[in-house]
mmCIF file of C-alpha atoms in Angstrom:
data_model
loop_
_atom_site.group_PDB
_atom_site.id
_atom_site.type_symbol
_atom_site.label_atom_id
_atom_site.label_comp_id
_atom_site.label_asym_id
_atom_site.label_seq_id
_atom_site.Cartn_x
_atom_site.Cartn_y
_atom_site.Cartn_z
ATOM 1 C CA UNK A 1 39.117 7.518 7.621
ATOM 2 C CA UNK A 2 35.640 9.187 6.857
ATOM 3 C CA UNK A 3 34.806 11.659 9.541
ATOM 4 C CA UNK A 4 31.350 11.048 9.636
ATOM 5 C CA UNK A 5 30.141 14.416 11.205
ATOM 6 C CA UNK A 6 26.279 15.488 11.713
ATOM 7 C CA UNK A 7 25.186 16.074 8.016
ATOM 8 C CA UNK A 8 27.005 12.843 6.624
ATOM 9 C CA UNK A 9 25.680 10.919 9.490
ATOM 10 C CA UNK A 10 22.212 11.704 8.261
ATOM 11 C CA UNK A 11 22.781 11.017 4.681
ATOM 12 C CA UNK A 12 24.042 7.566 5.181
ATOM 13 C CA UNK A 13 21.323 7.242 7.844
ATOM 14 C CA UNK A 14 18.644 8.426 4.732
ATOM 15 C CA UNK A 15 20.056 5.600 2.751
ATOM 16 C CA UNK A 16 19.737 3.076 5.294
ATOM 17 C CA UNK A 17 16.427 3.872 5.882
ATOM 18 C CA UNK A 18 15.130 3.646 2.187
ATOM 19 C CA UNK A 19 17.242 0.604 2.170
ATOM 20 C CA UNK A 20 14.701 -0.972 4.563
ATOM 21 C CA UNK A 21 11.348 0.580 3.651
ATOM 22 C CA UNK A 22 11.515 -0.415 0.138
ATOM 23 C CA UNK A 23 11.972 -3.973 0.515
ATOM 24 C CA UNK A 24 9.789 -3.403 3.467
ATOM 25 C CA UNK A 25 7.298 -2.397 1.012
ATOM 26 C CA UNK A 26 8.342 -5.247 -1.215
ATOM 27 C CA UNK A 27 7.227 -7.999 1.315
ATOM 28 C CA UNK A 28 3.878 -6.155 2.877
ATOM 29 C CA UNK A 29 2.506 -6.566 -0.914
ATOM 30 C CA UNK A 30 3.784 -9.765 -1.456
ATOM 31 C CA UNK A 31 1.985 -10.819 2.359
ATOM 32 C CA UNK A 32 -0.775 -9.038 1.452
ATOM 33 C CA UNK A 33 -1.763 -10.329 -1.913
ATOM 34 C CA UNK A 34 -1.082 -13.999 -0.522
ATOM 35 C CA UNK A 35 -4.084 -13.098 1.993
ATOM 36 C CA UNK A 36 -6.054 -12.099 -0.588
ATOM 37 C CA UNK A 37 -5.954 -14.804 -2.494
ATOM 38 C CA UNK A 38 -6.308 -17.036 0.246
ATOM 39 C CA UNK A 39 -9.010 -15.240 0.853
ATOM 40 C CA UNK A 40 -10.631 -15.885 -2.330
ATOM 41 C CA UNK A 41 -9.482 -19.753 -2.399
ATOM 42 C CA UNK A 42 -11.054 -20.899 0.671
ATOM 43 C CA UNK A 43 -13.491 -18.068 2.019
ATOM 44 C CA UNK A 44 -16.827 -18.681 1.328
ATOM 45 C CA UNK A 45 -18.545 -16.984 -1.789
ATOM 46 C CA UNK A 46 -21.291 -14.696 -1.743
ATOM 47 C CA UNK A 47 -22.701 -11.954 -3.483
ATOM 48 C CA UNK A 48 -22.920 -8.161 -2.640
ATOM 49 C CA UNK A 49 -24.078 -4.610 -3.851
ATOM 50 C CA UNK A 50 -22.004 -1.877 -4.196
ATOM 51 C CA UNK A 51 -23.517 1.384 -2.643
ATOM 52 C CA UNK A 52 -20.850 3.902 -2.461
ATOM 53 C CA UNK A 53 -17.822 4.599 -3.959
ATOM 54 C CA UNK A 54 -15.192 7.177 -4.343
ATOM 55 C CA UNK A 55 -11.689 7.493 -6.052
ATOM 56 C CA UNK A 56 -9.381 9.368 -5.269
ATOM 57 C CA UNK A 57 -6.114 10.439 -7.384
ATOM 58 C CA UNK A 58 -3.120 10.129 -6.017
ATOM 59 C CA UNK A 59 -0.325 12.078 -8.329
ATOM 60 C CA UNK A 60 -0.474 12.087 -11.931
ATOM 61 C CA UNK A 61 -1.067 8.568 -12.803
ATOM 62 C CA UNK A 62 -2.486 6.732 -9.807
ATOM 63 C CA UNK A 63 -5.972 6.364 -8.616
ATOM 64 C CA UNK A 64 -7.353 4.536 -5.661
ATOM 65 C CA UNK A 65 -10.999 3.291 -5.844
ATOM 66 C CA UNK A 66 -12.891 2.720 -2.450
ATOM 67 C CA UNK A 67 -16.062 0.800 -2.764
ATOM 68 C CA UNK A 68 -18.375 0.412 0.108
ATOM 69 C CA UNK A 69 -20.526 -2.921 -0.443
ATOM 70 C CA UNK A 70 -23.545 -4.533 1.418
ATOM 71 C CA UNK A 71 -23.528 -8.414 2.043
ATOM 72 C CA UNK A 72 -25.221 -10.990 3.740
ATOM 73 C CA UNK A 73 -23.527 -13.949 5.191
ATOM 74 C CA UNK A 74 -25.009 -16.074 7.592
ATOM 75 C CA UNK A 75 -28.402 -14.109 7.936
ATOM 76 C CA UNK A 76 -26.177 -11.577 9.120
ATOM 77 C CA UNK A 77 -25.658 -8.222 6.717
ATOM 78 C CA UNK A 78 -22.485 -6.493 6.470
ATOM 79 C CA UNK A 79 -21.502 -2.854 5.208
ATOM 80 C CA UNK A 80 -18.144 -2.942 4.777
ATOM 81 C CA UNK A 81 -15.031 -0.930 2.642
ATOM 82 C CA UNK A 82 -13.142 -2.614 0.885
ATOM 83 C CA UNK A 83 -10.011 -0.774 -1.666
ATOM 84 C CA UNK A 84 -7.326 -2.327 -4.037
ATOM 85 C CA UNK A 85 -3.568 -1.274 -4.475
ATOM 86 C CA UNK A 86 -4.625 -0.845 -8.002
ATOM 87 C CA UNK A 87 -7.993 0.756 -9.623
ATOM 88 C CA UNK A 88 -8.084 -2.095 -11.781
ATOM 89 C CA UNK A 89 -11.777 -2.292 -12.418
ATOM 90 C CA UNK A 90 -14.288 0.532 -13.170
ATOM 91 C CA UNK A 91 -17.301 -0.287 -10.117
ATOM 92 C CA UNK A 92 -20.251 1.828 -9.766
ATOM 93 C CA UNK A 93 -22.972 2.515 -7.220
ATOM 94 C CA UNK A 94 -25.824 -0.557 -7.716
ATOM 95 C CA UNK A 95 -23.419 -3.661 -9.002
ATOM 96 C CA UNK A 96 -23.557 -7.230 -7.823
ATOM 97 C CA UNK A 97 -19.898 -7.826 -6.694
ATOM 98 C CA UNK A 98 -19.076 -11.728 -6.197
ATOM 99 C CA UNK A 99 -17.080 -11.459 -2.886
ATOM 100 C CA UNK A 100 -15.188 -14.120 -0.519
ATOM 101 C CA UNK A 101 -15.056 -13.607 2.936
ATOM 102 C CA UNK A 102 -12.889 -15.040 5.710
ATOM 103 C CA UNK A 103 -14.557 -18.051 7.522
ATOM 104 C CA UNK A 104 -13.669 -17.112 10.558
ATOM 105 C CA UNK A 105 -14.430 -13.144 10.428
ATOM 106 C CA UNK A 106 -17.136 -12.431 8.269
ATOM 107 C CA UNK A 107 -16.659 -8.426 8.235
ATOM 108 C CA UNK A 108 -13.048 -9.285 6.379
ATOM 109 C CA UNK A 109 -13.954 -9.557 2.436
ATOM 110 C CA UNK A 110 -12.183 -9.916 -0.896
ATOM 111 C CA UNK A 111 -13.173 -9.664 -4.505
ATOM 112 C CA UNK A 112 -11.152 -11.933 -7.145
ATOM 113 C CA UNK A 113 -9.849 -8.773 -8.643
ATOM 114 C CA UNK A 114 -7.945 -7.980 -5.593
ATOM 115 C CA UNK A 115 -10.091 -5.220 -3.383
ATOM 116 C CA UNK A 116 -9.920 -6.167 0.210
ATOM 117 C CA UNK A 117 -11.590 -4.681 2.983
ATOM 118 C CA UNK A 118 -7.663 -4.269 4.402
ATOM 119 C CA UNK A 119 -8.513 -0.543 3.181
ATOM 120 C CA UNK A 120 -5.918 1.865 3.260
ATOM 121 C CA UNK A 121 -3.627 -0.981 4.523
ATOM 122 C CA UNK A 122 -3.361 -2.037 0.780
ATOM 123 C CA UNK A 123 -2.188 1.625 0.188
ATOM 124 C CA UNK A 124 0.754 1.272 2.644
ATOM 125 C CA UNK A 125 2.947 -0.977 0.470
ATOM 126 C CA UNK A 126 3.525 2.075 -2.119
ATOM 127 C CA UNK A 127 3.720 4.362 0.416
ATOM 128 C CA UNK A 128 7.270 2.653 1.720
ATOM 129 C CA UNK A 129 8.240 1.539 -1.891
ATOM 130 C CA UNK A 130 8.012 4.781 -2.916
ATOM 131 C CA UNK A 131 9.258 6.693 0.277
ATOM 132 C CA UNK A 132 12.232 4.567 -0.040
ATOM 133 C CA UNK A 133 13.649 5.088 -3.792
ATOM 134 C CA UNK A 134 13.608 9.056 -2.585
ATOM 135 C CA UNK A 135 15.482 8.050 0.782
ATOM 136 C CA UNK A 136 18.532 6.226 -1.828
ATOM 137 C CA UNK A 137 18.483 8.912 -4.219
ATOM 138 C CA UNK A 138 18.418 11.444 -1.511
ATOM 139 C CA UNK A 139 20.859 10.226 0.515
ATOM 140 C CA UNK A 140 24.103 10.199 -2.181
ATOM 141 C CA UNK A 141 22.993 13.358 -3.493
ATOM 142 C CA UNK A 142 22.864 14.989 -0.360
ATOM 143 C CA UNK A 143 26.239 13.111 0.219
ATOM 144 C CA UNK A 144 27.991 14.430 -2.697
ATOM 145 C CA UNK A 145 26.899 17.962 -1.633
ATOM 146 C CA UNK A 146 28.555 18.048 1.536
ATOM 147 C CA UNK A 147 31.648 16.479 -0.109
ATOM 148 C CA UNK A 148 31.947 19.476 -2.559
ATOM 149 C CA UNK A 149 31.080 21.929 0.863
ATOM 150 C CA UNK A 150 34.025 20.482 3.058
ATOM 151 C CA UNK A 151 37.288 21.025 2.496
ATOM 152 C CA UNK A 152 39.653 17.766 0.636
ATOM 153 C CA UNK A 153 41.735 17.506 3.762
ATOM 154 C CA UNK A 154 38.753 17.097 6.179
ATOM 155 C CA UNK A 155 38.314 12.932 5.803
#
């Protein structure tokens, strides 16, 4: 029988835990990009300017675009932020954006290409994917090491 002492404990516990956040991470894109293109399917279609927008570089190879467009809907403007879990297309500062927006709640927006004003929510589904491949390499790894630390006849 495995004694399963304090530093084991936490290992398996570390490989539980990715376990869960990367399919966690799994289904919160898959959820999200259903909305989304909802979103575009049935929201009603109108046209805004992009005014602001910044990237920012995550790591090496990832990039995450914020753009912050002006609409009208309803004789009603809007400022709003939308992002995408990809920077998938170049925007700058002055373009017409075609834009969808949720019947019901006019400040929630999407763009065919996938930003959303969801924001930093769209971030959230790499965040766990990625949290959780390091939890299940981690937590063998750190397994093995106490293994080789404690003595053969201590399990």
């Amino acid at each position: 029988m495995i004694n399963f002492n304090g530093p084991r404990l936490r290992a398996v516990m570390t490989v539980v835990l990715g376990s869960l956040l990367f399919p966690g991470g799994l289904l919160l894109s898959t959820r999200l990009d259903a909305l989304i293109s909802e979103r575009v399917r049935v929201g009603v279609e109108t046209t805004g300017r992009v005014v602001h927008v910044e990237r920012y570089q995550i790591g090496r190879s990832s990039v995450v675009t914020r753009l912050t467009v002006d609409y009208a809907l309803n004789g009603e403007r809007h400022r709003e932020l939308l992002s995408s879990e990809l920077d998938e297309v170049r925007c700058h500062a002055g373009d017409v954006v075609r834009l969808y927006v949720d019947r019901t709640d006019a400040t929630k927006a999407a763009t065919a290409e996938g930003y959303a004003t969801e924001d930093l929510l769209l971030q959230l589904p790499i965040l766990l994917e990625a949290a959780g491949i390091i939890m299940i390499i981690l937590g063998p790894a750190w397994l093995e090491r106490r293994w080789r630390e404690s003595s053969p006849g201590s399990f």
